[in-house]
The first five atom37 places (N, CA, C, CB, O) and aatype in JSON, in Angstrom:
{
  "aatype": [20, 20, 20, 20, 20, 20, 20, 20, 20, 20, 20, 20, 20, 20, 20, 20, 20, 20, 20, 20, 20, 20, 20, 20, 20, 20, 20, 20, 20, 20, 20, 20, 20, 20, 20, 20, 20, 20, 20, 20, 20, 20, 20, 20, 20, 20, 20, 20, 20, 20, 20, 20, 20, 20, 20, 20, 20, 20, 20, 20, 20, 20, 20, 20, 20, 20, 20, 20, 20, 20, 20, 20, 20, 20, 20, 20, 20, 20, 20, 20, 20, 20, 20, 20, 20, 20, 20, 20, 20, 20, 20, 20, 20, 20, 20, 20, 20, 20, 20, 20, 20, 20, 20, 20, 20, 20, 20, 20, 20, 20, 20, 20, 20, 20, 20, 20],
  "atom_mask": [
    [1, 1, 1, 1, 1],
    [1, 1, 1, 1, 1],
    [1, 1, 1, 1, 1],
    [1, 1, 1, 1, 1],
    [1, 1, 1, 1, 1],
    [1, 1, 1, 1, 1],
    [1, 1, 1, 1, 1],
    [1, 1, 1, 1, 1],
    [1, 1, 1, 1, 1],
    [1, 1, 1, 1, 1],
    [1, 1, 1, 1, 1],
    [1, 1, 1, 1, 1],
    [1, 1, 1, 1, 1],
    [1, 1, 1, 1, 1],
    [1, 1, 1, 1, 1],
    [1, 1, 1, 1, 1],
    [1, 1, 1, 1, 1],
    [1, 1, 1, 1, 1],
    [1, 1, 1, 1, 1],
    [1, 1, 1, 1, 1],
    [1, 1, 1, 1, 1],
    [1, 1, 1, 1, 1],
    [1, 1, 1, 1, 1],
    [1, 1, 1, 1, 1],
    [1, 1, 1, 1, 1],
    [1, 1, 1, 1, 1],
    [1, 1, 1, 1, 1],
    [1, 1, 1, 1, 1],
    [1, 1, 1, 1, 1],
    [1, 1, 1, 1, 1],
    [1, 1, 1, 1, 1],
    [1, 1, 1, 1, 1],
    [1, 1, 1, 1, 1],
    [1, 1, 1, 1, 1],
    [1, 1, 1, 1, 1],
    [1, 1, 1, 1, 1],
    [1, 1, 1, 1, 1],
    [1, 1, 1, 1, 1],
    [1, 1, 1, 1, 1],
    [1, 1, 1, 1, 1],
    [1, 1, 1, 1, 1],
    [1, 1, 1, 1, 1],
    [1, 1, 1, 1, 1],
    [1, 1, 1, 1, 1],
    [1, 1, 1, 1, 1],
    [1, 1, 1, 1, 1],
    [1, 1, 1, 1, 1],
    [1, 1, 1, 1, 1],
    [1, 1, 1, 1, 1],
    [1, 1, 1, 1, 1],
    [1, 1, 1, 1, 1],
    [1, 1, 1, 1, 1],
    [1, 1, 1, 1, 1],
    [1, 1, 1, 1, 1],
    [1, 1, 1, 1, 1],
    [1, 1, 1, 1, 1],
    [1, 1, 1, 1, 1],
    [1, 1, 1, 1, 1],
    [1, 1, 1, 1, 1],
    [1, 1, 1, 1, 1],
    [1, 1, 1, 1, 1],
    [1, 1, 1, 1, 1],
    [1, 1, 1, 1, 1],
    [1, 1, 1, 1, 1],
    [1, 1, 1, 1, 1],
    [1, 1, 1, 1, 1],
    [1, 1, 1, 1, 1],
    [1, 1, 1, 1, 1],
    [1, 1, 1, 1, 1],
    [1, 1, 1, 1, 1],
    [1, 1, 1, 1, 1],
    [1, 1, 1, 1, 1],
    [1, 1, 1, 1, 1],
    [1, 1, 1, 1, 1],
    [1, 1, 1, 1, 1],
    [1, 1, 1, 1, 1],
    [1, 1, 1, 1, 1],
    [1, 1, 1, 1, 1],
    [1, 1, 1, 1, 1],
    [1, 1, 1, 1, 1],
    [1, 1, 1, 1, 1],
    [1, 1, 1, 1, 1],
    [1, 1, 1, 1, 1],
    [1, 1, 1, 1, 1],
    [1, 1, 1, 1, 1],
    [1, 1, 1, 1, 1],
    [1, 1, 1, 1, 1],
    [1, 1, 1, 1, 1],
    [1, 1, 1, 1, 1],
    [1, 1, 1, 1, 1],
    [1, 1, 1, 1, 1],
    [1, 1, 1, 1, 1],
    [1, 1, 1, 1, 1],
    [1, 1, 1, 1, 1],
    [1, 1, 1, 1, 1],
    [1, 1, 1, 1, 1],
    [1, 1, 1, 1, 1],
    [1, 1, 1, 1, 1],
    [1, 1, 1, 1, 1],
    [1, 1, 1, 1, 1],
    [1, 1, 1, 1, 1],
    [1, 1, 1, 1, 1],
    [1, 1, 1, 1, 1],
    [1, 1, 1, 1, 1],
    [1, 1, 1, 1, 1],
    [1, 1, 1, 1, 1],
    [1, 1, 1, 1, 1],
    [1, 1, 1, 1, 1],
    [1, 1, 1, 1, 1],
    [1, 1, 1, 1, 1],
    [1, 1, 1, 1, 1],
    [1, 1, 1, 1, 1],
    [1, 1, 1, 1, 1],
    [1, 1, 1, 1, 1],
    [1, 1, 1, 1, 1],
    [1, 1, 1, 1, 1]
  ],
  "atom_positions": [
    [[-17.43, 14.64, -14.81], [-16.88, 15.2, -13.59], [-16.17, 14.14, -12.87], [-17.95, 15.82, -12.7], [-16.75, 13.08, -12.63]],
    [[-14.91, 14.35, -12.51], [-13.89, 13.65, -11.86], [-14.38, 13.28, -10.32], [-12.56, 14.56, -11.9], [-14.97, 14.12, -9.65]],
    [[-14.08, 11.95, -9.81], [-14.58, 11.71, -8.71], [-13.62, 11.99, -7.76], [-15.06, 10.54, -8.65], [-12.48, 11.56, -7.96]],
    [[-13.94, 12.8, -6.51], [-13.02, 13.16, -5.57], [-12.34, 12.21, -4.81], [-13.54, 13.92, -4.8], [-11.13, 12.41, -4.73]],
    [[-12.84, 11.1, -4.14], [-12.37, 10.14, -3.44], [-12.43, 10.23, -2.02], [-11.26, 9.97, -3.79], [-12.87, 11.3, -1.61]],
    [[-12.14, 9.46, -1.23], [-12.07, 9.3, 0.14], [-10.82, 8.59, 0.56], [-13.23, 8.62, 0.6], [-10.44, 7.58, -0.02]],
    [[-10.1, 9.17, 1.68], [-9.04, 8.39, 2.23], [-9.3, 7.25, 2.66], [-8.47, 8.92, 3.14], [-10.48, 6.93, 2.52]],
    [[-8.49, 6.32, 3.22], [-8.77, 5.05, 3.53], [-9.48, 5.19, 5.01], [-7.43, 4.13, 3.45], [-10.52, 4.58, 5.26]],
    [[-8.85, 6.0, 5.91], [-9.87, 6.25, 7.02], [-11.07, 6.93, 6.99], [-9.36, 6.81, 7.91], [-11.7, 7.15, 8.02]],
    [[-11.47, 7.32, 5.83], [-12.99, 7.81, 5.69], [-13.65, 6.93, 5.17], [-13.27, 8.96, 4.91], [-14.83, 7.18, 5.4]],
    [[-13.51, 5.84, 4.48], [-14.32, 4.89, 4.21], [-15.27, 4.27, 5.37], [-13.52, 3.98, 3.67], [-14.9, 3.69, 6.39]],
    [[-16.38, 4.5, 5.02], [-17.67, 3.9, 6.23], [-17.97, 2.64, 6.19], [-19.14, 4.48, 6.12], [-18.77, 2.28, 7.06]],
    [[-17.53, 1.7, 5.32], [-18.27, 0.44, 5.66], [-16.96, -0.55, 5.29], [-19.87, 0.15, 4.67], [-16.01, -0.35, 4.53]],
    [[-17.26, -1.56, 6.04], [-16.08, -2.62, 6.15], [-15.83, -3.31, 4.8], [-16.42, -3.79, 7.25], [-14.65, -3.49, 4.52]],
    [[-16.69, -3.68, 4.01], [-16.36, -4.13, 2.65], [-15.37, -3.3, 1.92], [-17.55, -4.18, 1.86], [-14.35, -3.78, 1.44]],
    [[-15.69, -1.97, 1.84], [-14.78, -0.98, 1.24], [-13.56, -0.83, 1.49], [-15.12, 0.07, 1.39], [-12.68, -0.54, 0.67]],
    [[-13.37, -1.09, 3.09], [-12.04, -0.98, 3.8], [-11.45, -2.21, 3.66], [-12.1, -0.6, 5.25], [-10.23, -2.25, 3.78]],
    [[-12.05, -3.22, 3.45], [-11.19, -4.74, 3.05], [-10.78, -4.7, 1.75], [-12.08, -6.18, 3.15], [-9.65, -5.07, 1.48]],
    [[-11.76, -4.17, 0.63], [-11.17, -3.98, -0.63], [-9.97, -3.22, -0.68], [-12.04, -3.42, -1.45], [-8.96, -3.67, -1.21]],
    [[-10.02, -2.09, -0.17], [-8.94, -1.02, -0.27], [-7.81, -1.59, 0.29], [-9.25, 0.3, 0.41], [-6.75, -1.4, -0.31]],
    [[-7.8, -2.34, 1.49], [-6.67, -2.89, 2.09], [-5.95, -4.11, 1.19], [-7.15, -3.4, 3.5], [-4.74, -4.33, 1.12]],
    [[-7.02, -4.84, 0.51], [-6.24, -6.02, -0.11], [-5.63, -5.45, -1.55], [-7.32, -7.44, -0.37], [-4.7, -5.98, -2.16]],
    [[-6.29, -4.39, -1.91], [-5.41, -3.8, -3.29], [-4.08, -3.18, -2.82], [-6.3, -2.49, -4.21], [-3.02, -3.35, -3.42]],
    [[-4.2, -2.4, -1.64], [-2.73, -1.81, -1.14], [-1.93, -2.72, -0.94], [-2.67, -1.04, 0.07], [-0.8, -2.61, -1.42]],
    [[-2.32, -3.96, -0.09], [-1.29, -5.08, 0.13], [-0.72, -5.47, -1.03], [-1.83, -6.28, 0.74], [0.49, -5.32, -1.15]],
    [[-1.41, -5.97, -1.96], [-0.9, -6.45, -3.38], [0.11, -5.31, -3.83], [-2.23, -6.64, -4.57], [1.22, -5.65, -4.24]],
    [[-0.23, -4.0, -3.77], [0.65, -2.97, -4.39], [1.78, -2.85, -3.58], [0.02, -1.63, -4.57], [2.86, -2.65, -4.12]],
    [[1.67, -2.98, -2.11], [3.0, -2.9, -1.08], [3.81, -4.13, -1.46], [2.6, -2.97, 0.71], [5.01, -3.91, -1.57]],
    [[3.4, -5.4, -1.68], [4.37, -6.46, -1.91], [5.09, -6.34, -3.15], [3.76, -7.73, -1.88], [6.29, -6.58, -3.26]],
    [[4.16, -5.88, -4.28], [4.87, -5.5, -5.55], [5.92, -4.56, -5.36], [3.97, -4.93, -6.52], [7.05, -4.9, -5.73]],
    [[5.76, -3.41, -4.84], [6.79, -2.42, -4.59], [7.84, -2.91, -3.92], [6.35, -1.35, -3.91], [8.95, -2.59, -4.34]],
    [[7.74, -3.85, -2.66], [8.83, -4.44, -1.67], [9.76, -5.32, -2.57], [8.12, -5.41, -0.39], [10.98, -5.4, -2.41]],
    [[8.94, -6.06, -3.64], [9.74, -6.94, -4.34], [10.67, -6.07, -5.4], [8.78, -8.03, -5.04], [11.84, -6.35, -5.67]],
    [[9.92, -4.95, -5.95], [10.97, -4.14, -6.52], [12.14, -3.33, -6.03], [10.43, -3.42, -7.05], [12.94, -2.67, -6.69]],
    [[12.07, -3.55, -4.6], [12.99, -2.65, -3.74], [12.75, -1.21, -3.9], [14.45, -2.87, -4.07], [13.7, -0.44, -3.86]],
    [[11.25, -0.67, -4.11], [10.96, 0.47, -4.36], [10.03, 0.99, -3.5], [10.66, 0.56, -5.5], [8.91, 1.25, -3.94]],
    [[10.31, 1.22, -2.24], [9.66, 1.76, -1.15], [9.87, 3.23, -0.62], [9.93, 0.93, -0.2], [9.27, 3.75, 0.32]],
    [[10.9, 3.79, -1.44], [11.46, 5.15, -0.86], [10.29, 6.09, -0.82], [12.69, 5.82, -1.79], [10.22, 6.81, 0.18]],
    [[9.36, 6.21, -1.72], [8.36, 7.04, -1.83], [7.32, 6.91, -0.53], [7.73, 6.77, -3.17], [6.96, 7.8, 0.24]],
    [[6.98, 5.66, -0.56], [6.05, 5.41, 0.76], [6.89, 5.68, 2.05], [5.48, 3.77, 0.84], [6.34, 6.17, 3.04]],
    [[8.11, 5.4, 2.04], [8.99, 5.52, 3.29], [8.98, 7.15, 3.59], [10.65, 4.87, 3.0], [9.11, 7.56, 4.74]],
    [[8.85, 7.92, 2.61], [8.96, 9.35, 2.99], [7.47, 10.01, 3.34], [9.67, 10.17, 1.72], [7.3, 11.17, 3.72]],
    [[6.47, 9.07, 3.15], [5.16, 9.58, 3.77], [4.63, 8.7, 4.91], [4.04, 9.66, 2.67], [3.69, 9.08, 5.61]],
    [[5.21, 7.57, 5.07], [4.64, 6.83, 6.23], [5.68, 6.3, 7.36], [3.87, 5.62, 5.65], [6.89, 6.34, 7.14]],
    [[5.27, 5.93, 8.27], [6.1, 5.5, 9.57], [7.02, 4.34, 9.08], [5.08, 4.97, 10.91], [6.52, 3.32, 8.6]],
    [[8.47, 4.52, 9.22], [9.44, 3.64, 8.82], [9.39, 2.45, 9.68], [10.73, 4.26, 8.81], [9.45, 1.28, 9.31]],
    [[9.29, 2.92, 10.92], [8.91, 1.79, 11.94], [7.88, 0.97, 11.61], [8.53, 2.28, 13.2], [8.12, -0.21, 11.85]],
    [[6.72, 1.22, 11.09], [5.62, 0.16, 10.89], [6.01, -0.21, 9.55], [4.0, 0.66, 11.01], [5.67, -1.38, 9.36]],
    [[6.54, 0.24, 8.63], [6.84, -0.32, 7.47], [8.17, -1.46, 7.65], [7.12, 0.91, 6.49], [8.37, -2.42, 6.91]],
    [[8.82, -1.13, 8.62], [10.21, -2.15, 8.94], [9.17, -3.42, 9.32], [11.55, -1.54, 10.56], [9.29, -4.48, 8.71]],
    [[8.25, -3.26, 10.26], [7.42, -4.6, 10.71], [6.99, -5.28, 9.71], [6.22, -4.4, 11.51], [7.24, -6.48, 9.66]],
    [[6.22, -4.59, 8.64], [5.64, -5.32, 7.32], [6.91, -5.98, 6.56], [4.81, -4.15, 6.22], [6.93, -7.17, 6.25]],
    [[7.95, -5.08, 6.28], [9.07, -5.73, 5.54], [9.71, -6.86, 6.13], [10.08, -4.82, 5.28], [10.17, -7.74, 5.41]],
    [[9.78, -6.9, 7.27], [10.35, -7.86, 8.25], [9.52, -9.35, 7.8], [10.02, -7.27, 10.03], [10.07, -10.36, 7.35]],
    [[8.19, -9.18, 8.03], [7.37, -10.13, 7.89], [7.19, -10.94, 6.35], [6.22, -9.51, 8.37], [6.93, -12.11, 6.1]],
    [[7.47, -9.69, 5.36], [7.44, -10.08, 3.98], [8.85, -10.9, 3.7], [7.26, -8.71, 3.02], [8.79, -11.87, 2.94]],
    [[10.08, -10.54, 4.27], [11.2, -11.11, 4.24], [11.24, -12.53, 4.85], [12.05, -10.27, 4.81], [11.79, -13.43, 4.21]],
    [[10.77, -12.73, 5.87], [10.72, -13.97, 6.51], [9.82, -15.02, 5.68], [10.18, -13.73, 7.95], [10.0, -16.24, 5.68]],
    [[9.01, -14.49, 5.11], [8.11, -15.4, 4.34], [8.12, -15.3, 2.68], [6.68, -15.09, 4.85], [7.19, -15.76, 2.02]],
    [[9.26, -14.66, 2.11], [9.37, -14.32, 0.8], [9.25, -15.61, -0.02], [10.64, -13.56, 0.56], [8.88, -15.58, -1.19]],
    [[9.62, -16.89, 0.7], [9.56, -17.8, -0.37], [8.06, -18.32, -0.82], [10.42, -18.94, 0.05], [7.93, -19.29, -1.57]],
    [[7.16, -17.73, -0.4], [5.75, -17.82, -0.6], [5.64, -17.2, -1.99], [4.86, -17.09, 0.54], [6.54, -16.49, -2.45]],
    [[4.47, -17.51, -2.68], [4.09, -16.82, -3.82], [3.27, -15.61, -3.26], [3.28, -17.76, -4.84], [2.95, -15.51, -2.08]],
    [[2.97, -14.76, -4.19], [2.45, -13.54, -4.15], [1.05, -13.67, -3.37], [2.36, -12.98, -5.59], [0.9, -13.05, -2.31]],
    [[0.14, -14.39, -3.83], [-1.2, -14.39, -3.04], [-1.14, -15.14, -1.56], [-2.34, -15.17, -3.97], [-1.87, -14.8, -0.62]],
    [[-0.19, -16.19, -1.48], [0.02, -16.73, -0.24], [0.57, -15.53, 0.62], [0.98, -17.97, -0.31], [-0.03, -15.19, 1.64]],
    [[1.75, -14.88, 0.18], [2.49, -13.76, 0.86], [1.29, -12.7, 1.36], [3.65, -13.02, -0.25], [1.13, -12.39, 2.54]],
    [[0.61, -12.28, 0.42], [-0.54, -11.3, 0.81], [-1.22, -11.92, 1.98], [-1.63, -11.06, -0.41], [-1.2, -11.35, 3.07]],
    [[-1.83, -13.05, 1.8], [-2.53, -13.5, 2.96], [-1.97, -13.61, 4.47], [-2.91, -14.7, 2.62], [-2.54, -13.3, 5.52]],
    [[-0.77, -14.12, 4.27], [0.09, -14.18, 5.63], [0.32, -12.91, 6.1], [1.48, -14.85, 5.5], [0.13, -12.64, 7.28]],
    [[0.86, -11.8, 5.02], [1.19, -10.4, 5.87], [0.03, -9.97, 6.32], [1.85, -9.18, 5.07], [0.04, -9.46, 7.44]],
    [[-1.26, -10.07, 5.58], [-2.3, -9.28, 6.02], [-2.67, -9.94, 7.47], [-3.53, -9.25, 4.91], [-2.92, -9.2, 8.42]],
    [[-2.71, -11.3, 7.6], [-2.96, -11.83, 8.75], [-2.06, -11.37, 10.04], [-2.87, -13.17, 8.5], [-2.5, -11.24, 11.18]],
    [[-0.71, -11.15, 9.64], [-0.03, -10.7, 10.84], [0.38, -9.36, 10.92], [1.05, -11.43, 11.07], [0.97, -8.96, 11.92]],
    [[0.04, -8.41, 9.67], [0.5, -7.08, 9.74], [-0.86, -6.28, 9.23], [1.93, -6.83, 8.77], [-0.84, -5.4, 8.37]],
    [[-1.8, -6.65, 9.76], [-3.06, -5.8, 8.96], [-3.09, -4.38, 9.98], [-4.93, -6.84, 8.97], [-3.3, -3.35, 9.34]],
    [[-2.91, -4.2, 11.41], [-2.76, -2.92, 11.84], [-1.6, -2.3, 11.21], [-2.67, -2.87, 13.24], [-1.72, -1.1, 10.95]],
    [[-0.48, -2.88, 10.9], [0.39, -2.03, 10.27], [0.12, -1.4, 8.78], [1.53, -2.74, 10.27], [0.53, -0.28, 8.48]],
    [[-0.59, -2.19, 7.91], [-0.91, -1.88, 6.8], [-1.89, -0.71, 6.81], [-1.31, -2.96, 6.21], [-1.78, 0.29, 6.1]],
    [[-2.8, -0.93, 7.63], [-3.83, 0.17, 7.88], [-3.2, 1.54, 8.36], [-4.86, -0.33, 8.98], [-3.67, 2.61, 7.99]],
    [[-2.23, 1.43, 9.12], [-1.6, 2.45, 9.67], [-0.84, 3.64, 8.32], [-0.46, 1.65, 10.73], [-0.94, 4.86, 8.23]],
    [[-0.16, 2.71, 7.5], [0.64, 2.91, 6.54], [-0.48, 3.78, 5.56], [1.34, 1.46, 5.98], [-0.45, 4.95, 5.18]],
    [[-1.51, 2.67, 5.31], [-2.37, 3.42, 4.36], [-3.14, 4.73, 4.89], [-3.39, 2.45, 3.85], [-3.69, 5.51, 4.11]],
    [[-3.14, 4.89, 6.1], [-4.03, 6.02, 6.47], [-2.97, 7.19, 6.65], [-4.99, 5.72, 7.88], [-3.41, 8.29, 6.99]],
    [[-1.68, 7.03, 6.47], [-0.91, 7.96, 6.38], [-0.37, 8.42, 4.93], [0.01, 7.61, 7.19], [0.39, 9.36, 4.71]],
    [[-0.86, 7.69, 4.13], [-0.64, 8.08, 2.6], [-1.91, 8.89, 2.28], [-0.48, 6.69, 1.52], [-2.8, 8.28, 1.68]],
    [[-2.09, 10.09, 2.59], [-3.37, 10.91, 2.35], [-3.79, 11.35, 0.93], [-3.24, 12.14, 3.1], [-4.79, 11.94, 0.53]],
    [[-2.64, 10.84, 0.27], [-3.04, 11.37, -1.43], [-3.49, 9.99, -1.94], [-1.51, 12.08, -2.58], [-3.75, 10.01, -3.14]],
    [[-3.61, 9.06, -1.47], [-4.25, 7.77, -1.9], [-5.94, 7.95, -1.51], [-3.45, 6.37, -1.0], [-6.42, 8.18, -0.4]],
    [[-6.6, 7.78, -2.71], [-8.07, 8.24, -2.45], [-8.8, 6.74, -3.05], [-8.58, 9.94, -3.46], [-8.28, 6.02, -3.89]],
    [[-9.95, 6.54, -2.46], [-10.8, 5.46, -2.93], [-12.25, 6.06, -3.19], [-10.84, 4.26, -1.86], [-12.6, 7.15, -2.75]],
    [[-13.14, 5.12, -4.03], [-14.43, 5.29, -3.87], [-15.0, 4.54, -3.04], [-15.0, 5.21, -4.85], [-14.37, 3.77, -2.32]],
    [[-16.4, 4.68, -3.03], [-17.06, 3.89, -1.82], [-17.12, 2.74, -1.83], [-18.21, 4.11, -1.53], [-17.78, 2.23, -0.93]],
    [[-16.39, 1.72, -3.01], [-16.49, 0.45, -2.78], [-15.12, 0.04, -2.46], [-17.11, -0.25, -3.87], [-14.89, -1.16, -2.32]],
    [[-14.07, 0.99, -2.31], [-12.84, 0.81, -1.75], [-11.93, 0.64, -3.02], [-12.82, -0.42, -0.73], [-10.78, 0.28, -2.79]],
    [[-12.25, 0.84, -4.26], [-11.32, 0.95, -5.31], [-10.58, 2.06, -5.48], [-11.85, 0.76, -6.37], [-11.25, 3.09, -5.41]],
    [[-9.32, 2.21, -5.69], [-8.72, 3.39, -5.86], [-9.03, 4.31, -7.15], [-7.43, 3.08, -5.8], [-9.07, 3.94, -8.33]],
    [[-9.24, 5.54, -6.64], [-9.6, 6.42, -7.86], [-8.55, 6.52, -9.1], [-9.81, 7.87, -7.33], [-8.96, 6.38, -10.25]],
    [[-7.3, 6.75, -8.84], [-6.3, 6.56, -9.48], [-5.36, 5.18, -9.06], [-5.67, 7.8, -9.37], [-4.93, 4.92, -7.94]],
    [[-5.18, 4.39, -10.33], [-4.57, 3.17, -9.67], [-3.5, 3.44, -9.15], [-4.33, 2.1, -10.44], [-2.94, 4.48, -9.49]],
    [[-2.89, 2.56, -8.13], [-1.73, 3.06, -7.27], [-0.57, 2.98, -8.14], [-1.48, 2.22, -5.91], [0.3, 3.82, -7.91]],
    [[-0.34, 2.14, -9.13], [0.83, 2.04, -10.08], [1.1, 3.36, -10.62], [0.59, 1.05, -11.24], [2.22, 3.84, -10.71]],
    [[-0.17, 4.0, -11.04], [-0.17, 5.11, -11.95], [0.11, 6.49, -10.89], [-1.74, 5.15, -12.88], [0.74, 7.46, -11.31]],
    [[-0.28, 6.47, -9.89], [-0.08, 7.27, -8.83], [1.25, 7.18, -8.52], [-0.89, 6.97, -7.75], [1.72, 8.32, -8.53]],
    [[2.15, 6.29, -8.24], [3.49, 6.03, -7.73], [4.01, 6.56, -9.06], [3.93, 4.41, -7.2], [4.75, 7.52, -8.87]],
    [[3.89, 6.27, -10.22], [4.71, 6.46, -11.52], [4.75, 8.12, -11.35], [3.88, 5.78, -13.13], [5.79, 8.76, -11.47]],
    [[3.64, 8.63, -11.09], [3.68, 10.3, -11.03], [4.48, 10.66, -10.13], [2.4, 11.06, -10.7], [5.29, 11.54, -10.44]],
    [[4.52, 10.2, -9.0], [5.35, 10.53, -7.83], [6.96, 10.22, -8.25], [4.82, 9.59, -6.47], [7.85, 11.05, -8.07]],
    [[7.15, 9.19, -8.71], [8.53, 9.05, -9.24], [9.01, 9.91, -10.06], [8.72, 7.99, -9.83], [10.14, 10.37, -9.92]],
    [[8.09, 10.29, -11.18], [8.63, 11.31, -12.17], [9.07, 12.69, -11.6], [7.56, 11.58, -13.21], [9.85, 13.48, -12.14]],
    [[8.42, 12.82, -10.39], [8.84, 13.95, -9.86], [9.93, 13.92, -8.92], [7.86, 14.49, -9.33], [10.23, 14.96, -8.32]],
    [[10.55, 12.86, -8.73], [11.86, 12.84, -7.91], [13.09, 13.35, -8.58], [12.18, 11.45, -7.49], [13.23, 13.13, -9.78]],
    [[13.95, 14.0, -7.95], [15.19, 14.59, -8.73], [15.9, 13.45, -9.47], [16.29, 15.33, -7.7], [15.96, 12.3, -9.04]],
    [[16.37, 13.83, -10.48], [17.03, 12.95, -11.44], [18.37, 12.9, -11.0], [16.93, 13.41, -12.89], [18.79, 13.98, -10.58]],
    [[19.35, 11.75, -10.96], [20.81, 11.75, -10.51], [21.37, 12.09, -11.96], [21.44, 10.17, -9.76], [20.69, 11.84, -12.95]],
    [[22.56, 12.65, -12.03], [23.44, 12.97, -13.26], [24.38, 11.75, -13.51], [24.34, 14.36, -13.02], [25.18, 11.77, -14.45]]
  ]
}
């Protein structure tokens, strides 16, 4: 039987929320570096994402892990807001994604209209 999963704002313990947030931040930074935030931008507040993107741009000379730590420290509420707006992203009780975020986004990208 497939796991149903919980949205970020439905997770009921802090450890699960932190695990989910760290996974999401790593994914967000990866998508940012690929310049592939269109799908997320269609589902979440562009103003909030702009705040995150500004911090990522200003600190882009850091490695991925350090950038994740800096941006979490400076933008945690913004990341939480974006993650709460992504209602199709589901987690288990431990805060691990039911469907890996890369796979979920790949599916979303395949549904985008193709250019001729």
